[in-house]
Amino acid sequence: MVKKDTDKPAIKKVIYATEERQALINRKNIVEYDKYLKSRISRNSETKNTTYKQYKSSFYIWLCFLAERYDNPFILDIKFLDDVFMDMMDDYIYFLQDELGNNKKRINFHCSAISSFYIFAVKRRLVRFNPMQNVSRMERANDEHIIDSDFLKKYEVQEITSELMKTINEDYTGNYDIIDLIIWKVFLDSTSRISAVHQLTLDNLQYDEARHFAYFDNIREKRGKITKVVIRKDTYDLIMEYYIPWREKNNINTNDLFPAKNGVDENGNATWSQMTKES
């Protein structure tokens, strides 16, 4: 159902901040960054697993880069900030673009993660200025077309739904299972973001008898907004009549709506945890 553009180059994905590289990071830098994280998260806890998780991932790429290519300087050292920082950032931005294959928007995000730390450091009087204020961001980053939008026609939606509905039959032997059906139906009904659907649990599932629809209550959306993820009654019925019994049959004991196998226990039985956003 998804169109492929063969003229576009393949996306380059490089995992740079490996455990081996992180082990090289100046410990003083990690201590200072942990102080920053605790301060920010304590005042804005709902972004702990969103914004600041991404900031940390981004920042550690920079720390690994410093450890590997710039003799592991202390990031609050005034000599580093005065004499090295600007040339280093030019080198770093080129590295992000050329070696890691980051687009302009992603590079600007990396810069924001570094700048956020130094804004905190200035407020705490750990440094006298934010060195990132003189670092130019990538121009026209928002003009880059990163994601293609492919809209399904009504008959295509019906075809997908029809195929996935076959998974509720015990004799079905196709390529899908009922979890694929529920993922499809929940996204189709709610049009919610992945970050919201990722939080759904069976405990949060409610049914409104008066208005004949179901919803997952108390879901934290973007910027900390608490909302409901609404689904149609037929999706609710599928969950109650088929999906929950399927979970019980497969000994899925996690409360998360969408589980994934993460290993086996000492008896050889599968163990389950929350499905990742990437999955």
PDB file of C-alpha atoms in Angstrom:
ATOM      1  CA  MET A   1       0.000   0.000   0.000  1.00  0.00           C
ATOM      2  CA  VAL A   2       2.969   2.330   0.445  1.00  0.00           C
ATOM      3  CA  LYS A   3       4.520   3.929  -2.612  1.00  0.00           C
ATOM      4  CA  LYS A   4       8.282   3.692  -2.987  1.00  0.00           C
ATOM      5  CA  ASP A   5      10.392   6.443  -4.471  1.00  0.00           C
ATOM      6  CA  THR A   6      13.333   4.703  -6.096  1.00  0.00           C
ATOM      7  CA  ASP A   7      14.994   8.012  -7.002  1.00  0.00           C
ATOM      8  CA  LYS A   8      15.724   8.840  -3.369  1.00  0.00           C
ATOM      9  CA  PRO A   9      19.002   7.737  -1.775  1.00  0.00           C
ATOM     10  CA  ALA A  10      18.847   5.151   0.977  1.00  0.00           C
ATOM     11  CA  ILE A  11      18.699   6.568   4.496  1.00  0.00           C
ATOM     12  CA  LYS A  12      22.042   6.320   6.230  1.00  0.00           C
ATOM     13  CA  LYS A  13      21.734   5.053   9.785  1.00  0.00           C
ATOM     14  CA  VAL A  14      24.843   4.967  11.955  1.00  0.00           C
ATOM     15  CA  ILE A  15      24.905   4.075  15.648  1.00  0.00           C
ATOM     16  CA  TYR A  16      27.764   6.223  16.886  1.00  0.00           C
ATOM     17  CA  ALA A  17      27.369   6.507  20.673  1.00  0.00           C
ATOM     18  CA  THR A  18      28.166   2.859  21.326  1.00  0.00           C
ATOM     19  CA  GLU A  19      28.913   1.485  24.785  1.00  0.00           C
ATOM     20  CA  GLU A  20      32.597   1.356  23.891  1.00  0.00           C
ATOM     21  CA  ARG A  21      32.666   5.048  22.953  1.00  0.00           C
ATOM     22  CA  GLN A  22      30.557   6.086  25.935  1.00  0.00           C
ATOM     23  CA  ALA A  23      33.085   4.388  28.205  1.00  0.00           C
ATOM     24  CA  LEU A  24      35.670   6.912  26.968  1.00  0.00           C
ATOM     25  CA  ILE A  25      33.658  10.007  27.935  1.00  0.00           C
ATOM     26  CA  ASN A  26      35.189  12.356  30.501  1.00  0.00           C
ATOM     27  CA  ARG A  27      33.429  11.439  33.759  1.00  0.00           C
ATOM     28  CA  LYS A  28      33.228  15.102  34.779  1.00  0.00           C
ATOM     29  CA  ASN A  29      31.115  15.796  31.707  1.00  0.00           C
ATOM     30  CA  ILE A  30      28.671  13.047  32.629  1.00  0.00           C
ATOM     31  CA  VAL A  31      28.375  14.393  36.184  1.00  0.00           C
ATOM     32  CA  GLU A  32      27.574  17.903  34.943  1.00  0.00           C
ATOM     33  CA  TYR A  33      25.084  16.663  32.390  1.00  0.00           C
ATOM     34  CA  ASP A  34      23.312  14.521  34.987  1.00  0.00           C
ATOM     35  CA  LYS A  35      22.900  17.641  37.136  1.00  0.00           C
ATOM     36  CA  TYR A  36      21.303  19.393  34.187  1.00  0.00           C
ATOM     37  CA  LEU A  37      18.943  16.478  33.485  1.00  0.00           C
ATOM     38  CA  LYS A  38      17.811  16.188  37.097  1.00  0.00           C
ATOM     39  CA  SER A  39      17.148  19.912  37.243  1.00  0.00           C
ATOM     40  CA  ARG A  40      15.127  19.980  34.020  1.00  0.00           C
ATOM     41  CA  ILE A  41      13.163  16.787  34.678  1.00  0.00           C
ATOM     42  CA  SER A  42      12.300  17.796  38.247  1.00  0.00           C
ATOM     43  CA  ARG A  43      10.530  20.863  36.832  1.00  0.00           C
ATOM     44  CA  ASN A  44       9.025  19.190  33.783  1.00  0.00           C
ATOM     45  CA  SER A  45       8.694  15.501  34.603  1.00  0.00           C
ATOM     46  CA  GLU A  46       6.210  14.694  31.828  1.00  0.00           C
ATOM     47  CA  THR A  47       8.977  15.193  29.247  1.00  0.00           C
ATOM     48  CA  LYS A  48      11.395  12.786  30.951  1.00  0.00           C
ATOM     49  CA  ASN A  49      10.826  10.023  28.405  1.00  0.00           C
ATOM     50  CA  THR A  50      10.300  12.289  25.406  1.00  0.00           C
ATOM     51  CA  THR A  51      12.218  15.548  24.983  1.00  0.00           C
ATOM     52  CA  TYR A  52      14.936  14.960  27.552  1.00  0.00           C
ATOM     53  CA  LYS A  53      15.427  11.336  26.597  1.00  0.00           C
ATOM     54  CA  GLN A  54      16.094  12.494  23.039  1.00  0.00           C
ATOM     55  CA  TYR A  55      18.280  15.357  24.272  1.00  0.00           C
ATOM     56  CA  LYS A  56      20.390  12.928  26.289  1.00  0.00           C
ATOM     57  CA  SER A  57      20.823  10.598  23.332  1.00  0.00           C
ATOM     58  CA  SER A  58      21.871  13.544  21.173  1.00  0.00           C
ATOM     59  CA  PHE A  59      24.189  15.019  23.805  1.00  0.00           C
ATOM     60  CA  TYR A  60      26.006  11.723  24.290  1.00  0.00           C
ATOM     61  CA  ILE A  61      26.809  11.638  20.581  1.00  0.00           C
ATOM     62  CA  TRP A  62      28.557  14.968  21.069  1.00  0.00           C
ATOM     63  CA  LEU A  63      30.389  13.753  24.187  1.00  0.00           C
ATOM     64  CA  CYS A  64      31.584  10.669  22.310  1.00  0.00           C
ATOM     65  CA  PHE A  65      32.759  12.905  19.470  1.00  0.00           C
ATOM     66  CA  LEU A  66      34.730  15.052  21.946  1.00  0.00           C
ATOM     67  CA  ALA A  67      36.224  11.989  23.603  1.00  0.00           C
ATOM     68  CA  GLU A  68      37.298  10.426  20.333  1.00  0.00           C
ATOM     69  CA  ARG A  69      38.454  13.478  18.371  1.00  0.00           C
ATOM     70  CA  TYR A  70      39.126  16.347  20.765  1.00  0.00           C
ATOM     71  CA  ASP A  71      41.073  14.813  23.659  1.00  0.00           C
ATOM     72  CA  ASN A  72      38.041  14.582  25.947  1.00  0.00           C
ATOM     73  CA  PRO A  73      37.892  18.190  27.215  1.00  0.00           C
ATOM     74  CA  PHE A  74      35.832  19.264  30.217  1.00  0.00           C
ATOM     75  CA  ILE A  75      32.833  20.963  28.618  1.00  0.00           C
ATOM     76  CA  LEU A  76      32.782  23.794  31.196  1.00  0.00           C
ATOM     77  CA  ASP A  77      36.478  24.567  30.861  1.00  0.00           C
ATOM     78  CA  ILE A  78      36.914  28.213  29.873  1.00  0.00           C
ATOM     79  CA  LYS A  79      39.905  27.518  27.645  1.00  0.00           C
ATOM     80  CA  PHE A  80      37.904  24.950  25.719  1.00  0.00           C
ATOM     81  CA  LEU A  81      35.011  27.377  25.338  1.00  0.00           C
ATOM     82  CA  ASP A  82      37.188  30.333  24.320  1.00  0.00           C
ATOM     83  CA  ASP A  83      39.802  28.684  22.119  1.00  0.00           C
ATOM     84  CA  VAL A  84      38.330  25.471  20.721  1.00  0.00           C
ATOM     85  CA  PHE A  85      34.559  25.548  20.765  1.00  0.00           C
ATOM     86  CA  MET A  86      33.679  27.380  17.541  1.00  0.00           C
ATOM     87  CA  ASP A  87      36.064  25.419  15.302  1.00  0.00           C
ATOM     88  CA  MET A  88      35.026  22.216  17.041  1.00  0.00           C
ATOM     89  CA  MET A  89      31.334  22.901  16.344  1.00  0.00           C
ATOM     90  CA  ASP A  90      32.031  23.488  12.664  1.00  0.00           C
ATOM     91  CA  ASP A  91      33.798  20.140  12.646  1.00  0.00           C
ATOM     92  CA  TYR A  92      30.958  18.504  14.580  1.00  0.00           C
ATOM     93  CA  ILE A  93      28.218  19.769  12.270  1.00  0.00           C
ATOM     94  CA  TYR A  94      30.193  18.529   9.263  1.00  0.00           C
ATOM     95  CA  PHE A  95      30.615  15.174  11.044  1.00  0.00           C
ATOM     96  CA  LEU A  96      26.854  14.909  11.686  1.00  0.00           C
ATOM     97  CA  GLN A  97      26.106  15.661   8.067  1.00  0.00           C
ATOM     98  CA  ASP A  98      28.864  13.749   6.321  1.00  0.00           C
ATOM     99  CA  GLU A  99      29.525  10.738   8.543  1.00  0.00           C
ATOM    100  CA  LEU A 100      26.225  10.209  10.350  1.00  0.00           C
ATOM    101  CA  GLY A 101      24.055  11.278   7.420  1.00  0.00           C
ATOM    102  CA  ASN A 102      21.853  13.625   9.486  1.00  0.00           C
ATOM    103  CA  ASN A 103      19.526  16.014   7.694  1.00  0.00           C
ATOM    104  CA  LYS A 104      19.391  19.740   8.481  1.00  0.00           C
ATOM    105  CA  LYS A 105      16.489  19.454  10.892  1.00  0.00           C
ATOM    106  CA  ARG A 106      18.226  16.718  12.871  1.00  0.00           C
ATOM    107  CA  ILE A 107      21.459  18.691  13.005  1.00  0.00           C
ATOM    108  CA  ASN A 108      19.594  21.670  14.430  1.00  0.00           C
ATOM    109  CA  PHE A 109      18.109  19.371  17.071  1.00  0.00           C
ATOM    110  CA  HIS A 110      21.615  18.252  18.059  1.00  0.00           C
ATOM    111  CA  CYS A 111      22.608  21.907  18.381  1.00  0.00           C
ATOM    112  CA  SER A 112      19.550  22.635  20.539  1.00  0.00           C
ATOM    113  CA  ALA A 113      20.453  19.768  22.884  1.00  0.00           C
ATOM    114  CA  ILE A 114      23.901  21.288  23.434  1.00  0.00           C
ATOM    115  CA  SER A 115      22.556  24.830  23.744  1.00  0.00           C
ATOM    116  CA  SER A 116      19.982  23.770  26.338  1.00  0.00           C
ATOM    117  CA  PHE A 117      22.767  22.456  28.567  1.00  0.00           C
ATOM    118  CA  TYR A 118      24.760  25.688  28.305  1.00  0.00           C
ATOM    119  CA  ILE A 119      21.701  27.853  28.998  1.00  0.00           C
ATOM    120  CA  PHE A 120      21.353  25.901  32.239  1.00  0.00           C
ATOM    121  CA  ALA A 121      25.084  26.298  32.935  1.00  0.00           C
ATOM    122  CA  VAL A 122      24.833  30.088  32.514  1.00  0.00           C
ATOM    123  CA  LYS A 123      21.876  30.263  34.904  1.00  0.00           C
ATOM    124  CA  ARG A 124      23.832  28.255  37.465  1.00  0.00           C
ATOM    125  CA  ARG A 125      26.879  30.511  36.886  1.00  0.00           C
ATOM    126  CA  LEU A 126      28.983  27.545  35.838  1.00  0.00           C
ATOM    127  CA  VAL A 127      30.025  29.458  32.700  1.00  0.00           C
ATOM    128  CA  ARG A 128      29.758  33.141  31.858  1.00  0.00           C
ATOM    129  CA  PHE A 129      28.126  32.736  28.428  1.00  0.00           C
ATOM    130  CA  ASN A 130      26.364  30.245  26.170  1.00  0.00           C
ATOM    131  CA  PRO A 131      28.892  29.375  23.433  1.00  0.00           C
ATOM    132  CA  MET A 132      26.108  28.064  21.213  1.00  0.00           C
ATOM    133  CA  GLN A 133      24.677  31.553  20.731  1.00  0.00           C
ATOM    134  CA  ASN A 134      27.359  32.196  18.114  1.00  0.00           C
ATOM    135  CA  VAL A 135      26.908  28.863  16.322  1.00  0.00           C
ATOM    136  CA  SER A 136      24.808  29.280  13.173  1.00  0.00           C
ATOM    137  CA  ARG A 137      22.010  26.776  12.679  1.00  0.00           C
ATOM    138  CA  MET A 138      21.363  25.008   9.403  1.00  0.00           C
ATOM    139  CA  GLU A 139      19.343  27.288   7.134  1.00  0.00           C
ATOM    140  CA  ARG A 140      16.037  26.277   5.525  1.00  0.00           C
ATOM    141  CA  ALA A 141      15.883  23.115   7.635  1.00  0.00           C
ATOM    142  CA  ASN A 142      12.082  23.095   7.577  1.00  0.00           C
ATOM    143  CA  ASP A 143      12.113  23.104   3.780  1.00  0.00           C
ATOM    144  CA  GLU A 144      13.591  19.615   3.668  1.00  0.00           C
ATOM    145  CA  HIS A 145      11.053  17.003   2.690  1.00  0.00           C
ATOM    146  CA  ILE A 146      11.836  14.226   5.151  1.00  0.00           C
ATOM    147  CA  ILE A 147       8.684  12.112   5.249  1.00  0.00           C
ATOM    148  CA  ASP A 148       6.431  11.202   2.341  1.00  0.00           C
ATOM    149  CA  SER A 149       2.690  11.380   2.946  1.00  0.00           C
ATOM    150  CA  ASP A 150       0.790   8.487   1.398  1.00  0.00           C
ATOM    151  CA  PHE A 151      -2.977   8.567   1.823  1.00  0.00           C
ATOM    152  CA  LEU A 152      -4.932   5.326   1.544  1.00  0.00           C
ATOM    153  CA  LYS A 153      -8.120   5.228  -0.474  1.00  0.00           C
ATOM    154  CA  LYS A 154     -11.269   3.952   1.177  1.00  0.00           C
ATOM    155  CA  TYR A 155     -11.146   0.629  -0.669  1.00  0.00           C
ATOM    156  CA  GLU A 156      -7.509   0.155   0.437  1.00  0.00           C
ATOM    157  CA  VAL A 157      -8.477   0.680   4.072  1.00  0.00           C
ATOM    158  CA  GLN A 158     -11.225  -1.880   3.617  1.00  0.00           C
ATOM    159  CA  GLU A 159      -8.811  -4.359   2.022  1.00  0.00           C
ATOM    160  CA  ILE A 160      -6.327  -4.052   4.880  1.00  0.00           C
ATOM    161  CA  THR A 161      -9.071  -4.349   7.502  1.00  0.00           C
ATOM    162  CA  SER A 162     -10.553  -7.371   5.747  1.00  0.00           C
ATOM    163  CA  GLU A 163      -7.200  -9.154   5.617  1.00  0.00           C
ATOM    164  CA  LEU A 164      -6.364  -8.430   9.262  1.00  0.00           C
ATOM    165  CA  MET A 165      -9.843  -9.481  10.438  1.00  0.00           C
ATOM    166  CA  LYS A 166      -8.945 -13.003   9.322  1.00  0.00           C
ATOM    167  CA  THR A 167      -6.585 -13.222  12.320  1.00  0.00           C
ATOM    168  CA  ILE A 168      -9.506 -13.773  14.705  1.00  0.00           C
ATOM    169  CA  ASN A 169     -10.164 -17.163  13.068  1.00  0.00           C
ATOM    170  CA  GLU A 170      -8.423 -20.081  14.777  1.00  0.00           C
ATOM    171  CA  ASP A 171      -7.542 -21.708  11.455  1.00  0.00           C
ATOM    172  CA  TYR A 172      -5.852 -18.578  10.065  1.00  0.00           C
ATOM    173  CA  THR A 173      -2.293 -19.311   8.838  1.00  0.00           C
ATOM    174  CA  GLY A 174      -1.338 -15.998   7.201  1.00  0.00           C
ATOM    175  CA  ASN A 175       1.470 -13.541   7.930  1.00  0.00           C
ATOM    176  CA  TYR A 176      -0.300 -11.561  10.657  1.00  0.00           C
ATOM    177  CA  ASP A 177      -1.794 -12.093  14.085  1.00  0.00           C
ATOM    178  CA  ILE A 178      -4.465 -10.393  16.106  1.00  0.00           C
ATOM    179  CA  ILE A 179      -2.073  -7.853  17.595  1.00  0.00           C
ATOM    180  CA  ASP A 180      -1.591  -6.454  14.075  1.00  0.00           C
ATOM    181  CA  LEU A 181      -5.356  -6.092  13.777  1.00  0.00           C
ATOM    182  CA  ILE A 182      -5.670  -4.201  17.071  1.00  0.00           C
ATOM    183  CA  ILE A 183      -2.752  -1.886  16.243  1.00  0.00           C
ATOM    184  CA  TRP A 184      -4.376  -1.101  12.894  1.00  0.00           C
ATOM    185  CA  LYS A 185      -7.834  -0.530  14.375  1.00  0.00           C
ATOM    186  CA  VAL A 186      -6.641   1.660  17.261  1.00  0.00           C
ATOM    187  CA  PHE A 187      -4.616   3.925  14.978  1.00  0.00           C
ATOM    188  CA  LEU A 188      -7.409   4.059  12.408  1.00  0.00           C
ATOM    189  CA  ASP A 189     -10.087   4.936  14.984  1.00  0.00           C
ATOM    190  CA  SER A 190      -8.124   7.398  17.106  1.00  0.00           C
ATOM    191  CA  THR A 191      -5.709   9.039  14.607  1.00  0.00           C
ATOM    192  CA  SER A 192      -3.453   9.484  17.640  1.00  0.00           C
ATOM    193  CA  ARG A 193       0.303   9.987  17.653  1.00  0.00           C
ATOM    194  CA  ILE A 194       2.621   7.047  18.220  1.00  0.00           C
ATOM    195  CA  SER A 195       3.724   8.622  21.521  1.00  0.00           C
ATOM    196  CA  ALA A 196       0.119   8.441  22.782  1.00  0.00           C
ATOM    197  CA  VAL A 197      -0.709   4.951  21.498  1.00  0.00           C
ATOM    198  CA  HIS A 198       2.565   3.674  22.960  1.00  0.00           C
ATOM    199  CA  GLN A 199       1.218   4.459  26.453  1.00  0.00           C
ATOM    200  CA  LEU A 200      -2.048   2.515  26.173  1.00  0.00           C
ATOM    201  CA  THR A 201      -2.775  -0.139  28.780  1.00  0.00           C
ATOM    202  CA  LEU A 202      -5.676  -2.488  29.412  1.00  0.00           C
ATOM    203  CA  ASP A 203      -6.292  -0.821  32.777  1.00  0.00           C
ATOM    204  CA  ASN A 204      -6.928   2.509  31.036  1.00  0.00           C
ATOM    205  CA  LEU A 205      -9.577   1.073  28.700  1.00  0.00           C
ATOM    206  CA  GLN A 206     -13.065   2.395  29.479  1.00  0.00           C
ATOM    207  CA  TYR A 207     -16.444   2.002  27.774  1.00  0.00           C
ATOM    208  CA  ASP A 208     -19.048   4.778  27.582  1.00  0.00           C
ATOM    209  CA  GLU A 209     -22.406   2.992  27.660  1.00  0.00           C
ATOM    210  CA  ALA A 210     -24.419   6.139  26.959  1.00  0.00           C
ATOM    211  CA  ARG A 211     -22.536   7.154  23.822  1.00  0.00           C
ATOM    212  CA  HIS A 212     -21.447   3.688  22.648  1.00  0.00           C
ATOM    213  CA  PHE A 213     -17.732   4.294  22.248  1.00  0.00           C
ATOM    214  CA  ALA A 214     -14.632   3.269  24.160  1.00  0.00           C
ATOM    215  CA  TYR A 215     -11.525   5.181  25.141  1.00  0.00           C
ATOM    216  CA  PHE A 216      -8.202   4.892  26.910  1.00  0.00           C
ATOM    217  CA  ASP A 217      -8.236   7.413  29.731  1.00  0.00           C
ATOM    218  CA  ASN A 218      -5.514   9.619  31.198  1.00  0.00           C
ATOM    219  CA  ILE A 219      -3.084   9.494  28.274  1.00  0.00           C
ATOM    220  CA  ARG A 220      -0.315  12.073  28.198  1.00  0.00           C
ATOM    221  CA  GLU A 221      -0.025  13.742  24.806  1.00  0.00           C
ATOM    222  CA  LYS A 222       2.545  16.129  23.345  1.00  0.00           C
ATOM    223  CA  ARG A 223       3.555  19.006  25.673  1.00  0.00           C
ATOM    224  CA  GLY A 224       2.107  17.175  28.681  1.00  0.00           C
ATOM    225  CA  LYS A 225      -1.574  17.459  27.716  1.00  0.00           C
ATOM    226  CA  ILE A 226      -3.760  14.763  29.328  1.00  0.00           C
ATOM    227  CA  THR A 227      -6.320  13.372  26.908  1.00  0.00           C
ATOM    228  CA  LYS A 228      -8.421  10.362  25.904  1.00  0.00           C
ATOM    229  CA  VAL A 229      -7.610   8.023  23.011  1.00  0.00           C
ATOM    230  CA  VAL A 230     -11.017   7.181  21.561  1.00  0.00           C
ATOM    231  CA  ILE A 231     -11.835   3.976  19.662  1.00  0.00           C
ATOM    232  CA  ARG A 232     -15.015   2.647  18.055  1.00  0.00           C
ATOM    233  CA  LYS A 233     -17.256   0.101  19.760  1.00  0.00           C
ATOM    234  CA  ASP A 234     -16.389  -2.607  17.219  1.00  0.00           C
ATOM    235  CA  THR A 235     -12.684  -2.201  18.095  1.00  0.00           C
ATOM    236  CA  TYR A 236     -13.528  -2.408  21.807  1.00  0.00           C
ATOM    237  CA  ASP A 237     -15.508  -5.600  21.118  1.00  0.00           C
ATOM    238  CA  LEU A 238     -12.548  -7.107  19.238  1.00  0.00           C
ATOM    239  CA  ILE A 239     -10.278  -6.381  22.198  1.00  0.00           C
ATOM    240  CA  MET A 240     -12.663  -7.887  24.742  1.00  0.00           C
ATOM    241  CA  GLU A 241     -13.857 -10.910  22.742  1.00  0.00           C
ATOM    242  CA  TYR A 242     -10.714 -11.918  20.873  1.00  0.00           C
ATOM    243  CA  TYR A 243      -7.584  -9.974  21.837  1.00  0.00           C
ATOM    244  CA  ILE A 244      -7.677 -10.466  25.614  1.00  0.00           C
ATOM    245  CA  PRO A 245      -8.357 -14.233  25.315  1.00  0.00           C
ATOM    246  CA  TRP A 246      -5.506 -14.459  22.771  1.00  0.00           C
ATOM    247  CA  ARG A 247      -3.196 -12.738  25.270  1.00  0.00           C
ATOM    248  CA  GLU A 248      -4.260 -15.103  28.038  1.00  0.00           C
ATOM    249  CA  LYS A 249      -3.688 -18.103  25.789  1.00  0.00           C
ATOM    250  CA  ASN A 250      -0.140 -16.860  25.092  1.00  0.00           C
ATOM    251  CA  ASN A 251       0.547 -16.080  28.780  1.00  0.00           C
ATOM    252  CA  ILE A 252       1.046 -12.371  28.112  1.00  0.00           C
ATOM    253  CA  ASN A 253       1.068 -10.919  31.600  1.00  0.00           C
ATOM    254  CA  THR A 254       2.028  -7.311  30.905  1.00  0.00           C
ATOM    255  CA  ASN A 255      -0.634  -4.612  31.278  1.00  0.00           C
ATOM    256  CA  ASP A 256       0.589  -2.784  28.149  1.00  0.00           C
ATOM    257  CA  LEU A 257      -1.895  -2.930  25.288  1.00  0.00           C
ATOM    258  CA  PHE A 258       0.836  -3.745  22.772  1.00  0.00           C
ATOM    259  CA  PRO A 259       3.398  -6.236  24.131  1.00  0.00           C
ATOM    260  CA  ALA A 260       6.487  -7.732  22.530  1.00  0.00           C
ATOM    261  CA  LYS A 261       8.521 -10.803  23.403  1.00  0.00           C
ATOM    262  CA  ASN A 262      11.736  -9.903  25.205  1.00  0.00           C
ATOM    263  CA  GLY A 263      13.144 -13.312  26.089  1.00  0.00           C
ATOM    264  CA  VAL A 264      12.344 -16.546  27.897  1.00  0.00           C
ATOM    265  CA  ASP A 265      12.238 -17.468  31.580  1.00  0.00           C
ATOM    266  CA  GLU A 266      13.971 -20.377  33.303  1.00  0.00           C
ATOM    267  CA  ASN A 267      11.132 -22.680  32.239  1.00  0.00           C
ATOM    268  CA  GLY A 268      11.481 -21.765  28.579  1.00  0.00           C
ATOM    269  CA  ASN A 269       8.309 -19.668  28.499  1.00  0.00           C
ATOM    270  CA  ALA A 270       8.252 -16.404  26.572  1.00  0.00           C
ATOM    271  CA  THR A 271       8.486 -13.206  28.611  1.00  0.00           C
ATOM    272  CA  TRP A 272       6.828  -9.982  27.512  1.00  0.00           C
ATOM    273  CA  SER A 273       7.297  -6.245  27.883  1.00  0.00           C
ATOM    274  CA  GLN A 274       5.977  -3.063  26.319  1.00  0.00           C
ATOM    275  CA  MET A 275       6.431  -2.844  22.556  1.00  0.00           C
ATOM    276  CA  THR A 276       8.823  -0.047  21.625  1.00  0.00           C
ATOM    277  CA  LYS A 277       7.745   3.017  19.633  1.00  0.00           C
ATOM    278  CA  GLU A 278      10.054   1.905  16.849  1.00  0.00           C
ATOM    279  CA  SER A 279       8.302  -1.460  16.612  1.00  0.00           C
TER     280      SER A 279
END
